[in-house]
Amino acid sequence: MATQQTGFFDLFSAAWEHMKERRTVLLTGIAIFSVLTALTQVSMTPGIDPGAGFGFAVGSAIVGIVSTLYYLLAVTRQTATVGDTFSAIPSRILPFVGLTLLVILKTYVWLVFVGGLLLLLGMFNPLFVPVGLCVMAAGVVCMVIFMPRYILSNVIWVMEGKGLSASLRRSFELTQGYFGTVLLYLIILFVLSTGLAVVFASVGGIIGGQTLANAFNSIASQCYTAFSAAFMVHLAQEFMKHPRSAR
């Protein structure tokens, strides 16, 4: 008899319980990466350095990639301490970055960035604006189509230790027949993360102005990243139990 598949709220609950079990490692990571994220936001404070936007983007990307890898390692290595988890990052960070770039290529997310660049060029030549909008729209459509198929690539790479290309193929295989399910889950998670960020930033802004709002927003972002890692691990495990890929 086939076992019943787990729904979103069951996965949500399982991910939450998983976070509670690994709370020491995860909370330590959330605290550290929240501070690092807040420090990158300081460069965007008016009057500090008007030309620091690029540094902010690079800093945010680095913190985002390292924190995502940390949380994935934390939730998949059940006995690892904080020190064990951090020490596992250096040998894995370059392949993890490479896999992230491959996912960006496979899902055409890069078209969104190209479209944004063209829109910026529109400040000098208006002809770039409609082209940029079309390229960005194409990127969004492709991202919606392909992201649900490759969203588990990083999770698979950490969980199963496969190569980069093998992890991409494995994600594509596991999500076969689950496109609508994954897309719905991603939308729900996006709405929840946006709501969490708005609430935290609003509370921080009321208490201590923009500086505290940025700090609270950093905490919200890291909480979501940690939860998302746990959720995706359980989602991958669920798809492994109930494969739909054609053989």
Short mmCIF file of C-alpha atoms in Angstrom, two decimals:
data_model
loop_
_atom_site.label_atom_id
_atom_site.label_comp_id
_atom_site.label_asym_id
_atom_site.label_seq_id
_atom_site.Cartn_x
_atom_site.Cartn_y
_atom_site.Cartn_z
CA MET A 1 0.00 0.00 0.00
CA ALA A 2 1.33 3.42 -0.95
CA THR A 3 2.02 5.76 1.91
CA GLN A 4 0.21 9.07 2.03
CA GLN A 5 2.17 12.10 0.91
CA THR A 6 2.96 14.84 3.37
CA GLY A 7 1.22 18.19 2.85
CA PHE A 8 2.64 21.68 3.21
CA PHE A 9 1.64 22.18 6.83
CA ASP A 10 3.10 18.80 7.80
CA LEU A 11 6.37 19.74 6.11
CA PHE A 12 6.21 23.15 7.79
CA SER A 13 5.77 21.49 11.18
CA ALA A 14 8.54 18.97 10.50
CA ALA A 15 10.93 21.75 9.50
CA TRP A 16 10.04 23.72 12.62
CA GLU A 17 10.64 20.70 14.86
CA HIS A 18 13.93 20.08 13.07
CA MET A 19 14.98 23.68 13.80
CA LYS A 20 14.09 23.23 17.46
CA GLU A 21 16.27 20.12 17.64
CA ARG A 22 19.21 22.01 16.09
CA ARG A 23 18.40 25.33 17.78
CA THR A 24 21.83 25.95 19.31
CA VAL A 25 23.66 25.64 15.99
CA LEU A 26 20.97 27.50 14.05
CA LEU A 27 20.49 30.34 16.54
CA THR A 28 24.23 30.89 16.68
CA GLY A 29 24.32 31.13 12.89
CA ILE A 30 21.31 33.46 12.83
CA ALA A 31 22.99 35.77 15.37
CA ILE A 32 26.32 35.87 13.53
CA PHE A 33 24.93 36.28 10.03
CA SER A 34 22.36 38.85 11.17
CA VAL A 35 25.20 41.03 12.43
CA LEU A 36 27.13 40.58 9.19
CA THR A 37 24.04 41.41 7.13
CA ALA A 38 23.39 44.52 9.22
CA LEU A 39 26.99 45.63 8.72
CA THR A 40 26.61 45.41 4.94
CA GLN A 41 23.50 47.57 5.19
CA VAL A 42 25.46 50.31 6.98
CA SER A 43 27.13 51.13 3.68
CA MET A 44 23.72 52.13 2.29
CA THR A 45 23.03 54.64 5.09
CA PRO A 46 22.74 58.15 3.60
CA GLY A 47 25.87 60.23 4.10
CA ILE A 48 28.24 57.36 4.88
CA ASP A 49 29.41 56.44 1.38
CA PRO A 50 27.22 57.30 -1.61
CA GLY A 51 29.26 55.01 -3.89
CA ALA A 52 29.08 51.91 -1.73
CA GLY A 53 26.10 50.30 -3.47
CA PHE A 54 28.28 47.79 -5.28
CA GLY A 55 30.03 46.82 -2.07
CA PHE A 56 26.66 46.35 -0.39
CA ALA A 57 25.48 44.03 -3.18
CA VAL A 58 28.66 41.95 -3.09
CA GLY A 59 28.67 41.79 0.70
CA SER A 60 25.03 40.75 0.83
CA ALA A 61 25.62 38.05 -1.80
CA ILE A 62 28.60 36.64 0.13
CA VAL A 63 26.72 36.59 3.43
CA GLY A 64 23.69 35.04 1.71
CA ILE A 65 25.67 32.21 0.11
CA VAL A 66 27.74 31.40 3.20
CA SER A 67 24.73 31.52 5.53
CA THR A 68 22.67 29.28 3.24
CA LEU A 69 25.48 26.71 3.17
CA TYR A 70 25.85 26.94 6.96
CA TYR A 71 22.14 26.29 7.57
CA LEU A 72 22.03 23.39 5.11
CA LEU A 73 25.02 21.80 6.82
CA ALA A 74 23.46 22.46 10.23
CA VAL A 75 20.19 20.70 9.43
CA THR A 76 21.72 17.76 7.56
CA ARG A 77 24.59 17.00 9.98
CA GLN A 78 22.64 16.01 13.08
CA THR A 79 25.55 15.74 15.50
CA ALA A 80 27.63 18.66 14.22
CA THR A 81 28.44 21.46 16.64
CA VAL A 82 28.71 25.14 15.73
CA GLY A 83 32.47 24.72 15.30
CA ASP A 84 32.04 21.58 13.18
CA THR A 85 29.55 23.36 10.92
CA PHE A 86 31.72 26.42 10.36
CA SER A 87 34.82 24.28 9.79
CA ALA A 88 32.97 22.36 7.06
CA ILE A 89 32.32 25.54 5.05
CA PRO A 90 35.78 26.40 3.58
CA SER A 91 36.18 23.13 1.66
CA ARG A 92 32.65 23.35 0.29
CA ILE A 93 32.12 27.04 -0.43
CA LEU A 94 33.62 27.18 -3.95
CA PRO A 95 31.63 24.18 -5.28
CA PHE A 96 28.54 25.61 -3.58
CA VAL A 97 29.06 28.96 -5.32
CA GLY A 98 29.60 27.13 -8.60
CA LEU A 99 26.38 25.18 -8.18
CA THR A 100 24.49 28.36 -7.30
CA LEU A 101 25.77 29.98 -10.51
CA LEU A 102 24.74 26.93 -12.52
CA VAL A 103 21.23 27.15 -11.06
CA ILE A 104 21.13 30.84 -12.03
CA LEU A 105 22.10 29.89 -15.58
CA LYS A 106 19.68 26.95 -15.79
CA THR A 107 16.73 28.98 -14.49
CA TYR A 108 17.52 32.09 -16.59
CA VAL A 109 17.61 34.30 -13.50
CA TRP A 110 20.50 36.08 -15.21
CA LEU A 111 18.00 37.56 -17.68
CA VAL A 112 16.46 39.52 -14.81
CA PHE A 113 19.85 41.04 -14.01
CA VAL A 114 20.50 41.83 -17.68
CA GLY A 115 17.06 43.46 -17.90
CA GLY A 116 17.84 45.55 -14.82
CA LEU A 117 21.15 46.65 -16.33
CA LEU A 118 19.37 47.69 -19.53
CA LEU A 119 16.87 49.70 -17.49
CA LEU A 120 19.79 51.52 -15.86
CA LEU A 121 21.22 52.25 -19.30
CA GLY A 122 17.81 53.71 -20.11
CA MET A 123 18.85 56.71 -18.02
CA PHE A 124 21.22 57.58 -20.88
CA ASN A 125 19.19 56.28 -23.82
CA PRO A 126 15.39 55.75 -23.53
CA LEU A 127 15.54 53.02 -26.19
CA PHE A 128 17.03 50.68 -23.62
CA VAL A 129 13.93 50.88 -21.40
CA PRO A 130 11.47 48.79 -23.46
CA VAL A 131 14.22 46.29 -24.28
CA GLY A 132 15.11 46.02 -20.61
CA LEU A 133 11.48 45.49 -19.62
CA CYS A 134 11.06 42.73 -22.22
CA VAL A 135 14.27 40.97 -21.16
CA MET A 136 13.32 41.21 -17.49
CA ALA A 137 9.81 39.89 -18.18
CA ALA A 138 11.29 36.97 -20.13
CA GLY A 139 13.61 36.24 -17.23
CA VAL A 140 10.74 36.20 -14.74
CA VAL A 141 8.71 33.84 -16.93
CA CYS A 142 11.66 31.48 -17.40
CA MET A 143 12.41 31.61 -13.68
CA VAL A 144 8.84 30.59 -12.84
CA ILE A 145 9.09 27.71 -15.31
CA PHE A 146 12.52 26.36 -14.39
CA MET A 147 13.19 27.34 -10.76
CA PRO A 148 10.79 24.69 -9.32
CA ARG A 149 12.76 22.01 -11.17
CA TYR A 150 16.22 23.04 -9.91
CA ILE A 151 15.34 24.47 -6.47
CA LEU A 152 16.58 21.32 -4.68
CA SER A 153 20.00 21.24 -6.39
CA ASN A 154 21.92 22.75 -3.47
CA VAL A 155 20.04 20.59 -0.98
CA ILE A 156 20.84 17.43 -2.95
CA TRP A 157 24.49 18.44 -3.22
CA VAL A 158 24.78 18.81 0.56
CA MET A 159 22.65 15.77 1.43
CA GLU A 160 23.99 13.23 -1.06
CA GLY A 161 27.43 14.59 -1.88
CA LYS A 162 26.86 14.34 -5.62
CA GLY A 163 28.74 16.36 -8.21
CA LEU A 164 27.41 19.67 -9.47
CA SER A 165 25.87 18.35 -12.70
CA ALA A 166 24.57 15.24 -10.94
CA SER A 167 22.89 17.41 -8.30
CA LEU A 168 21.14 19.44 -11.01
CA ARG A 169 19.93 16.27 -12.71
CA ARG A 170 18.82 14.76 -9.41
CA SER A 171 16.77 17.87 -8.55
CA PHE A 172 15.17 17.83 -12.00
CA GLU A 173 14.36 14.14 -11.52
CA LEU A 174 12.95 14.48 -8.00
CA THR A 175 10.67 17.37 -8.96
CA GLN A 176 9.26 15.51 -11.96
CA GLY A 177 5.47 15.60 -11.58
CA TYR A 178 5.71 18.06 -8.68
CA PHE A 179 6.00 21.33 -10.61
CA GLY A 180 2.71 22.77 -9.36
CA THR A 181 3.39 21.62 -5.81
CA VAL A 182 6.85 23.17 -5.66
CA LEU A 183 5.68 26.40 -7.28
CA LEU A 184 2.85 26.71 -4.77
CA TYR A 185 5.20 26.03 -1.85
CA LEU A 186 7.67 28.64 -3.13
CA ILE A 187 4.90 31.21 -3.41
CA ILE A 188 3.71 30.47 0.13
CA LEU A 189 7.24 30.71 1.49
CA PHE A 190 7.78 33.98 -0.37
CA VAL A 191 4.60 35.46 1.09
CA LEU A 192 5.56 34.30 4.59
CA SER A 193 9.09 35.67 4.29
CA THR A 194 7.81 39.01 3.00
CA GLY A 195 5.30 39.25 5.83
CA LEU A 196 7.99 38.36 8.38
CA ALA A 197 10.34 41.01 7.00
CA VAL A 198 7.63 43.69 7.03
CA VAL A 199 6.64 42.90 10.63
CA PHE A 200 10.22 42.84 11.92
CA ALA A 201 11.24 45.99 10.05
CA SER A 202 8.11 47.82 11.17
CA VAL A 203 8.64 46.92 14.82
CA GLY A 204 12.31 47.90 14.60
CA GLY A 205 11.42 51.17 12.90
CA ILE A 206 8.88 52.06 15.58
CA ILE A 207 11.30 51.27 18.41
CA GLY A 208 14.52 52.72 17.08
CA GLY A 209 14.19 54.21 13.62
CA GLN A 210 15.82 53.09 10.38
CA THR A 211 18.94 51.63 11.99
CA LEU A 212 16.99 49.26 14.20
CA ALA A 213 14.58 48.52 11.34
CA ASN A 214 17.55 47.33 9.25
CA ALA A 215 18.81 45.23 12.15
CA PHE A 216 15.43 43.58 12.68
CA ASN A 217 15.10 43.02 8.95
CA SER A 218 18.47 41.23 8.97
CA ILE A 219 17.24 38.93 11.74
CA ALA A 220 14.04 38.19 9.83
CA SER A 221 16.04 37.41 6.69
CA GLN A 222 18.31 34.96 8.51
CA CYS A 223 15.40 33.29 10.30
CA TYR A 224 13.73 32.71 6.95
CA THR A 225 16.94 31.40 5.36
CA ALA A 226 17.42 28.93 8.21
CA PHE A 227 13.81 27.76 8.07
CA SER A 228 13.90 27.52 4.28
CA ALA A 229 16.94 25.24 4.50
CA ALA A 230 15.14 22.90 6.91
CA PHE A 231 11.96 22.99 4.83
CA MET A 232 13.77 22.18 1.57
CA VAL A 233 15.59 19.27 3.18
CA HIS A 234 12.28 17.77 4.28
CA LEU A 235 10.75 18.50 0.87
CA ALA A 236 13.59 16.65 -0.85
CA GLN A 237 13.18 13.71 1.52
CA GLU A 238 9.45 13.65 0.79
CA PHE A 239 10.03 13.54 -2.95
CA MET A 240 12.55 10.74 -2.45
CA LYS A 241 9.86 8.71 -0.69
CA HIS A 242 7.27 9.41 -3.40
CA PRO A 243 9.10 9.69 -6.73
CA ARG A 244 7.02 10.47 -9.81
CA SER A 245 9.82 10.48 -12.38
CA ALA A 246 9.24 8.22 -15.32
CA ARG A 247 11.43 5.16 -15.50
#
